[in-house]
PDB file of C-alpha atoms in Angstrom:
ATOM      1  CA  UNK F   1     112.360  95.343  97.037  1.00  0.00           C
ATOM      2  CA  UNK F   2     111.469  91.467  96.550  1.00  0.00           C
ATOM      3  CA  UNK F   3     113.905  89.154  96.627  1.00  0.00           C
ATOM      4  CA  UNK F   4     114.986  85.638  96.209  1.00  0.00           C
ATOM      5  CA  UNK F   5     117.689  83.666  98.833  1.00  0.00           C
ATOM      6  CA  UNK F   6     118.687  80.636  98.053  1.00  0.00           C
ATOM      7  CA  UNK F   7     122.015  79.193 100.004  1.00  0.00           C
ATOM      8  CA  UNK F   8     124.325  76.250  97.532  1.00  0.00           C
ATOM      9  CA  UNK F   9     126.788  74.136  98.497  1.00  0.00           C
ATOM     10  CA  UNK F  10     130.398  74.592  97.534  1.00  0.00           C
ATOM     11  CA  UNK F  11     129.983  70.682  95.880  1.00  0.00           C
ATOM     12  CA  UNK F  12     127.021  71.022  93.689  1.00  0.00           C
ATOM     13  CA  UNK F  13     125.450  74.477  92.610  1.00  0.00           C
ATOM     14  CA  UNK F  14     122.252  73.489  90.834  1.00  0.00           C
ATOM     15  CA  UNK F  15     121.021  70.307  92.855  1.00  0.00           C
ATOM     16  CA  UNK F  16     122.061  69.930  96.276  1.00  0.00           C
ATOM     17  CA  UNK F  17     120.848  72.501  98.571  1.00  0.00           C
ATOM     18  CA  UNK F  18     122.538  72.570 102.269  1.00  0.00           C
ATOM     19  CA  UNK F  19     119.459  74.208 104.084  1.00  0.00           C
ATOM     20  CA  UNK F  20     117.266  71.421 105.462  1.00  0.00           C
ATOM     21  CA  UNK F  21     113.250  72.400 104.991  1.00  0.00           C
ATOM     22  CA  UNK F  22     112.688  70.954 108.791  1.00  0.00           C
ATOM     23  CA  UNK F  23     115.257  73.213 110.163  1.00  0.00           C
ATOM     24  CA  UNK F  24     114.506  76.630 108.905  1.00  0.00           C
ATOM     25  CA  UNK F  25     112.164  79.410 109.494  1.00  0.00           C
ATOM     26  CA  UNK F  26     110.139  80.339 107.827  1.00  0.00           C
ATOM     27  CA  UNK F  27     110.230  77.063 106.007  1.00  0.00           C
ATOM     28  CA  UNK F  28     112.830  77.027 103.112  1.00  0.00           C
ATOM     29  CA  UNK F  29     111.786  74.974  99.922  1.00  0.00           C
ATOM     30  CA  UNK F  30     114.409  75.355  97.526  1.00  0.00           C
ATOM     31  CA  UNK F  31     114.276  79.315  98.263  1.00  0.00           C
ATOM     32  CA  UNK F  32     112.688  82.133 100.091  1.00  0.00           C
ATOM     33  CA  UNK F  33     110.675  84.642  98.079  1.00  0.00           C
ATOM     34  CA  UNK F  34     110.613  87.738 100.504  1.00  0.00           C
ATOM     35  CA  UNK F  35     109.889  91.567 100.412  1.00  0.00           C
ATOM     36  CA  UNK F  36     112.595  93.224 101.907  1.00  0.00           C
ATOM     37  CA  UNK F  37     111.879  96.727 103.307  1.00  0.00           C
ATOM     38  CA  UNK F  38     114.197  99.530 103.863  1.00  0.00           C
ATOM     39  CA  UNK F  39     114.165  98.721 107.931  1.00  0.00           C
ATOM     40  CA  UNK F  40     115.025  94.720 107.238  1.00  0.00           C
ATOM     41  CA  UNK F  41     111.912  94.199 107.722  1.00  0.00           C
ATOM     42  CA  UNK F  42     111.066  90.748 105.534  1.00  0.00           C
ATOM     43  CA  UNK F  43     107.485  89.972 104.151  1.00  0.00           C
ATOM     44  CA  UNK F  44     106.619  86.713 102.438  1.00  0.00           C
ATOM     45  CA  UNK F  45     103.711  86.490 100.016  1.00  0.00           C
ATOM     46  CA  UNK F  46     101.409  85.227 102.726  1.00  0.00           C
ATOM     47  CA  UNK F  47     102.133  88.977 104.516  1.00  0.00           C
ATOM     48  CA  UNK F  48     103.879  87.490 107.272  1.00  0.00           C
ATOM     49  CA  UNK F  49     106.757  90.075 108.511  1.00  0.00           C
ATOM     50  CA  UNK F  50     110.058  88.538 109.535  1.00  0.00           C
ATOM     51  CA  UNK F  51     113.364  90.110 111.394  1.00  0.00           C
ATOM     52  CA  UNK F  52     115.333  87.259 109.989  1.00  0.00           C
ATOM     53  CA  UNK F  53     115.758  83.922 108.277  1.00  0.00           C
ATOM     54  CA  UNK F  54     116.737  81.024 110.534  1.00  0.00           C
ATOM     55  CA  UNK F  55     118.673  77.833 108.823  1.00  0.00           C
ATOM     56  CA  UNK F  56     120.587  74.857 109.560  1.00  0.00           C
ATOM     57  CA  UNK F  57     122.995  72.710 107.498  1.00  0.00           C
ATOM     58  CA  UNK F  58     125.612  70.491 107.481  1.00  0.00           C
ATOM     59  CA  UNK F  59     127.983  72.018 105.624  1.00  0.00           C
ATOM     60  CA  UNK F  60     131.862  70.719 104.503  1.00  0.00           C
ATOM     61  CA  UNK F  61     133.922  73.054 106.190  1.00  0.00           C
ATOM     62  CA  UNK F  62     137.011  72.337 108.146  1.00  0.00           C
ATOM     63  CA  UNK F  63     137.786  75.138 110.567  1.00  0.00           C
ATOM     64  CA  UNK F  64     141.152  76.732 110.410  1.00  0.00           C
ATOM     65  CA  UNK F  65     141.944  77.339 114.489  1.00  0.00           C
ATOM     66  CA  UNK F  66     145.279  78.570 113.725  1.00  0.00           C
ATOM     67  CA  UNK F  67     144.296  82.519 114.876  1.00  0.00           C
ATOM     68  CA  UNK F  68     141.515  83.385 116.918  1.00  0.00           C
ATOM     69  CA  UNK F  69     141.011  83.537 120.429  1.00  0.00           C
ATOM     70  CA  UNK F  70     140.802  82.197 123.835  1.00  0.00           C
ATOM     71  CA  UNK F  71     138.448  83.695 125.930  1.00  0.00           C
ATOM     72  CA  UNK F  72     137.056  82.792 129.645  1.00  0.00           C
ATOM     73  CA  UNK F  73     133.575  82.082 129.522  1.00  0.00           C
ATOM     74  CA  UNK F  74     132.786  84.891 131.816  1.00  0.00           C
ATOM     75  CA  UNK F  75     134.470  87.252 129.527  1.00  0.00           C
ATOM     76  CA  UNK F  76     132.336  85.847 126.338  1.00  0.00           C
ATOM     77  CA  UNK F  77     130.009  88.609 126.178  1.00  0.00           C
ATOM     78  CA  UNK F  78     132.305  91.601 126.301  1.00  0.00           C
ATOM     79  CA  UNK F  79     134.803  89.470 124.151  1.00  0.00           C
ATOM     80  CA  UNK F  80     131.888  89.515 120.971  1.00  0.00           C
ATOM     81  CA  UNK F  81     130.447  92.707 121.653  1.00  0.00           C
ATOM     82  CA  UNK F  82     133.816  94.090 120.130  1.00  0.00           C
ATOM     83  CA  UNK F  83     134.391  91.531 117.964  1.00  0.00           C
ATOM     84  CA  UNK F  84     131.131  91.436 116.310  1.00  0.00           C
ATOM     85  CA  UNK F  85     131.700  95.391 115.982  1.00  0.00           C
ATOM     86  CA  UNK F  86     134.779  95.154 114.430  1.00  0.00           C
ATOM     87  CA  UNK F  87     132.995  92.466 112.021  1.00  0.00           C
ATOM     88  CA  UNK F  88     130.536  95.300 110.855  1.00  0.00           C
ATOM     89  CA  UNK F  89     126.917  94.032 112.897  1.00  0.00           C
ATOM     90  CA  UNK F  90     125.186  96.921 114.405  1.00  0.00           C
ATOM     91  CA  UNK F  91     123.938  96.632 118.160  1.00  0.00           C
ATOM     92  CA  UNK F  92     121.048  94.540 117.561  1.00  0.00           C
ATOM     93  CA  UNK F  93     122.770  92.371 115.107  1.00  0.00           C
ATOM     94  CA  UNK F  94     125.195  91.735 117.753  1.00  0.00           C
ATOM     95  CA  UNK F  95     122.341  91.768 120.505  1.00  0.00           C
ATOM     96  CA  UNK F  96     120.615  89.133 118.450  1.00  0.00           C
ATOM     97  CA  UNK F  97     123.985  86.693 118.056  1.00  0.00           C
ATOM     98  CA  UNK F  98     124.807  87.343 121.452  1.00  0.00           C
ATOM     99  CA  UNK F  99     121.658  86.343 122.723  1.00  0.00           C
ATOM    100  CA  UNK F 100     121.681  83.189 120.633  1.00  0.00           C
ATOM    101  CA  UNK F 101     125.437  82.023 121.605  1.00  0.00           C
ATOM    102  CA  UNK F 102     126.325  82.980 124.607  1.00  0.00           C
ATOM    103  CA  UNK F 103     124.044  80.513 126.805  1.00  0.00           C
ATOM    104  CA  UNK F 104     125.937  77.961 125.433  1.00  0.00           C
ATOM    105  CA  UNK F 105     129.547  79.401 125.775  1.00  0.00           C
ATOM    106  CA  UNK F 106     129.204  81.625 129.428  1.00  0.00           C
ATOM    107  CA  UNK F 107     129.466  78.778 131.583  1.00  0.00           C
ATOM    108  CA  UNK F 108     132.387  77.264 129.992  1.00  0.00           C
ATOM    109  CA  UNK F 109     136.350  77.322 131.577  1.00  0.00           C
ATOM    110  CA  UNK F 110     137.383  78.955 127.777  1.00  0.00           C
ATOM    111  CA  UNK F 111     136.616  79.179 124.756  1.00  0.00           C
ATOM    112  CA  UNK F 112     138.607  79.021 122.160  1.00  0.00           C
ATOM    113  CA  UNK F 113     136.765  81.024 119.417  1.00  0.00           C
ATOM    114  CA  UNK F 114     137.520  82.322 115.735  1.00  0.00           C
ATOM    115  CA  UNK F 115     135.781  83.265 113.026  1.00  0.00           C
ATOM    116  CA  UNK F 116     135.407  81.512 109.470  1.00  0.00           C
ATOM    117  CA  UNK F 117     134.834  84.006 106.811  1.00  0.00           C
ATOM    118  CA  UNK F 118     136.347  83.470 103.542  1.00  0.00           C
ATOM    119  CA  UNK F 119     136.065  79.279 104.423  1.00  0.00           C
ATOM    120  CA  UNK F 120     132.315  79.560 105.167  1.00  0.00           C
ATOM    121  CA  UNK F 121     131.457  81.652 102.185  1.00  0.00           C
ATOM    122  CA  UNK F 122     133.305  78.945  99.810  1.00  0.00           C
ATOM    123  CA  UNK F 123     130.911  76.319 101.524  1.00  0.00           C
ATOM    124  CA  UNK F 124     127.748  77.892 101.585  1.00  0.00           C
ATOM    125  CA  UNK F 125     127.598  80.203  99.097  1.00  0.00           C
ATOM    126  CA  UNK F 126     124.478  82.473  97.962  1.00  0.00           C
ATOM    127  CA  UNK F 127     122.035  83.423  95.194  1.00  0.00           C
ATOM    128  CA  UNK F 128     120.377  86.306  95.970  1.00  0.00           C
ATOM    129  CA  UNK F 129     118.236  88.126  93.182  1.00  0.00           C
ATOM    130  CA  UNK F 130     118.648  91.182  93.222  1.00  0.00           C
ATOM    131  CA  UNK F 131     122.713  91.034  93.875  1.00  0.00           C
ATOM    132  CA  UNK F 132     122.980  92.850  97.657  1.00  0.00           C
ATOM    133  CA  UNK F 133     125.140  96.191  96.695  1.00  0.00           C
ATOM    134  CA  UNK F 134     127.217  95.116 100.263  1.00  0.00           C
ATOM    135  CA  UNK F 135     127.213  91.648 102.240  1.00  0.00           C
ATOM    136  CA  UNK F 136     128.360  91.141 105.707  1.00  0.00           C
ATOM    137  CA  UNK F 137     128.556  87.235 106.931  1.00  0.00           C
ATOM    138  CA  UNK F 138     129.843  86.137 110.535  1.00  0.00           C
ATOM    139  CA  UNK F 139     130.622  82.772 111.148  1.00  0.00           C
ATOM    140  CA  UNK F 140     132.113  82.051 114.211  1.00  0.00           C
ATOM    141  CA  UNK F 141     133.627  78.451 115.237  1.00  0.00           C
ATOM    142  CA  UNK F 142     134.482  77.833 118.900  1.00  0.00           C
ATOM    143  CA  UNK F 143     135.045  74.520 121.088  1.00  0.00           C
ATOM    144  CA  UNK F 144     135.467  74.964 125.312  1.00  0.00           C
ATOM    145  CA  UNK F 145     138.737  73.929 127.238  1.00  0.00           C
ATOM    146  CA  UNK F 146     139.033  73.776 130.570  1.00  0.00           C
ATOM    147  CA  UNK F 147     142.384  75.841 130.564  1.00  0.00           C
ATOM    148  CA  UNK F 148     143.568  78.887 129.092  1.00  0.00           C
ATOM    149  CA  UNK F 149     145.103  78.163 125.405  1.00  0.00           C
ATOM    150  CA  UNK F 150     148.123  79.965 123.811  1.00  0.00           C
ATOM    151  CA  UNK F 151     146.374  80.966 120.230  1.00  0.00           C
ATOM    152  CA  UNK F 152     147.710  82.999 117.298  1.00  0.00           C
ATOM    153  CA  UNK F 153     145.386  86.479 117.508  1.00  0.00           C
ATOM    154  CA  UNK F 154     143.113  86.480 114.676  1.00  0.00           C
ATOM    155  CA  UNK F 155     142.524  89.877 112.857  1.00  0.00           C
ATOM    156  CA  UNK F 156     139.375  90.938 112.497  1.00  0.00           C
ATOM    157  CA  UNK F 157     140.103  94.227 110.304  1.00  0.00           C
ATOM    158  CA  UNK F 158     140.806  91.553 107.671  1.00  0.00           C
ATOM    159  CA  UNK F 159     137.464  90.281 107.726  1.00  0.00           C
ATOM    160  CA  UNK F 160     135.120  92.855 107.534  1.00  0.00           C
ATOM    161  CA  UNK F 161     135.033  93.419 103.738  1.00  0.00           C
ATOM    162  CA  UNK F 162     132.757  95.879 103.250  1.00  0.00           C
ATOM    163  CA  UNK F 163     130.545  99.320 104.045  1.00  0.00           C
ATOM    164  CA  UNK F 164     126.900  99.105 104.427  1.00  0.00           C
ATOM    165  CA  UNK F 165     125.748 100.811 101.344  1.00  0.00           C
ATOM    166  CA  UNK F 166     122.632 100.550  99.535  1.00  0.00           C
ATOM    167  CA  UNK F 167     121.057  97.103  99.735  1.00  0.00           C
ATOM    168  CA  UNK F 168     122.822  95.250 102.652  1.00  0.00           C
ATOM    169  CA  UNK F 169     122.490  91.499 103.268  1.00  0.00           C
ATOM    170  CA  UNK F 170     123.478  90.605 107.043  1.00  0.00           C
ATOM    171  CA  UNK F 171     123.780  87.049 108.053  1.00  0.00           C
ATOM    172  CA  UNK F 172     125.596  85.782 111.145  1.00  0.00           C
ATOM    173  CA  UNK F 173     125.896  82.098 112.606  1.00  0.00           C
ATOM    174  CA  UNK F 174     128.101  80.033 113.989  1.00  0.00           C
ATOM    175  CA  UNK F 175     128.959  76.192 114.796  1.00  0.00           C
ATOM    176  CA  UNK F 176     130.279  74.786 118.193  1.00  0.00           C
ATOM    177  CA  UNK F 177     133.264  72.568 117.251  1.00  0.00           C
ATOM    178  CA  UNK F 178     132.908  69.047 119.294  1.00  0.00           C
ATOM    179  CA  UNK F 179     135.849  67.680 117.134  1.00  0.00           C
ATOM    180  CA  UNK F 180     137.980  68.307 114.625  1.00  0.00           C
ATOM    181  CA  UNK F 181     136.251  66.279 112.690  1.00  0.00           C
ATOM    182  CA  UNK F 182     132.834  66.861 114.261  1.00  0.00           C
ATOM    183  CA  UNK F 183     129.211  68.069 112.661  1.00  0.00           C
ATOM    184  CA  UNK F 184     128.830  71.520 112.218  1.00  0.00           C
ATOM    185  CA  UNK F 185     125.485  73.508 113.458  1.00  0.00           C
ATOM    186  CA  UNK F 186     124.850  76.441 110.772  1.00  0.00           C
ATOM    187  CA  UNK F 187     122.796  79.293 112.750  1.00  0.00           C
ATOM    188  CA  UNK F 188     122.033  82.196 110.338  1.00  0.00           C
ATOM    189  CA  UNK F 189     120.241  85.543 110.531  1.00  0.00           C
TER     190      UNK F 189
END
């Protein structure tokens, strides 16, 4: 099946891309034209075979910390391993976002994590051709403390929207809050 991917922003739908061109792979220019095979396997026209699609943005979101999680850094791994379950990723989904995020949260005290569903789909929303028949998107937000935080437990039944059926489009990232107010990193798969 070929098809299109283009990610908007939740300002401007026609004109104003998020994905920066020098911060994708393979390179975005106003949209990815891939083959997508039964396995996820994605070939572009040049017969290059991809697992994913890799982007960055900047993207205006303001993270709603009000449920999630705190975690110890030591417990990060085990601590997404079920949560990315419960979100719907298979094992190497999860392997794959695991692999990506965890160097950068292990080491710290806590983290205080929780994930962005319904926000990050209103700021980066897609236009795939043809329409997926099921979508799964994980966005995680997370910032370290040095102490163990008293947080509101998010539920994750709520986010997972969907059954894999038919078509499926996958895409996982995350951003590492610095501030409140700080720039977000967009990681996607």
């Amino acid at each position: 099946m070929s098809i299109s991917y283009q990610v908007e922003s939740s300002t401007d739908t026609s004109s104003n891309p998020v994905i920066s061109s020098s911060l994708s792979y393979p390179k975005y220019e106003n949209e990815w034209n891939v083959l997508a095979s039964p396995d996820g396997t994605l070939t572009d026209a040049k017969g290059r075979s991809y697992n994913y699609l890799f982007w960055e943005a900047k993207l205006d979101l303001e993270p709603d910390f009000s449920k999630g999680f705190c975690v110890a850094g030591e417990d990060t791994s085990t601590f997404l391993e079920d949560a990315l379950y419960q979100l719907g990723l298979t094992d190497s989904e999860a392997d794959a976002f695991i692999m990506y995020w965890l160097p950068q949260m292990i080491n710290n005290d806590y983290n205080v994590i929780s994930f962005q569903t319904d926000r990050y789909e209103d700021a980066a929303r897609l236009n795939i051709s043809p329409t997926p028949d099921s979508e799964i998107r994980v966005f995680m937000t997370f910032y370290s403390v040095p102490y163990e935080v008293d947080i509101s437990e998010q539920d994750l039944s709520s986010l997972n929207k969907t059954d894999r059926e038919g078509f499926t489009l996958v895409e996982w990232g995350g951003a590492e809050i610095g501030s409140i107010n700080g720039e977000f990193r967009r990681i996607m798969d």
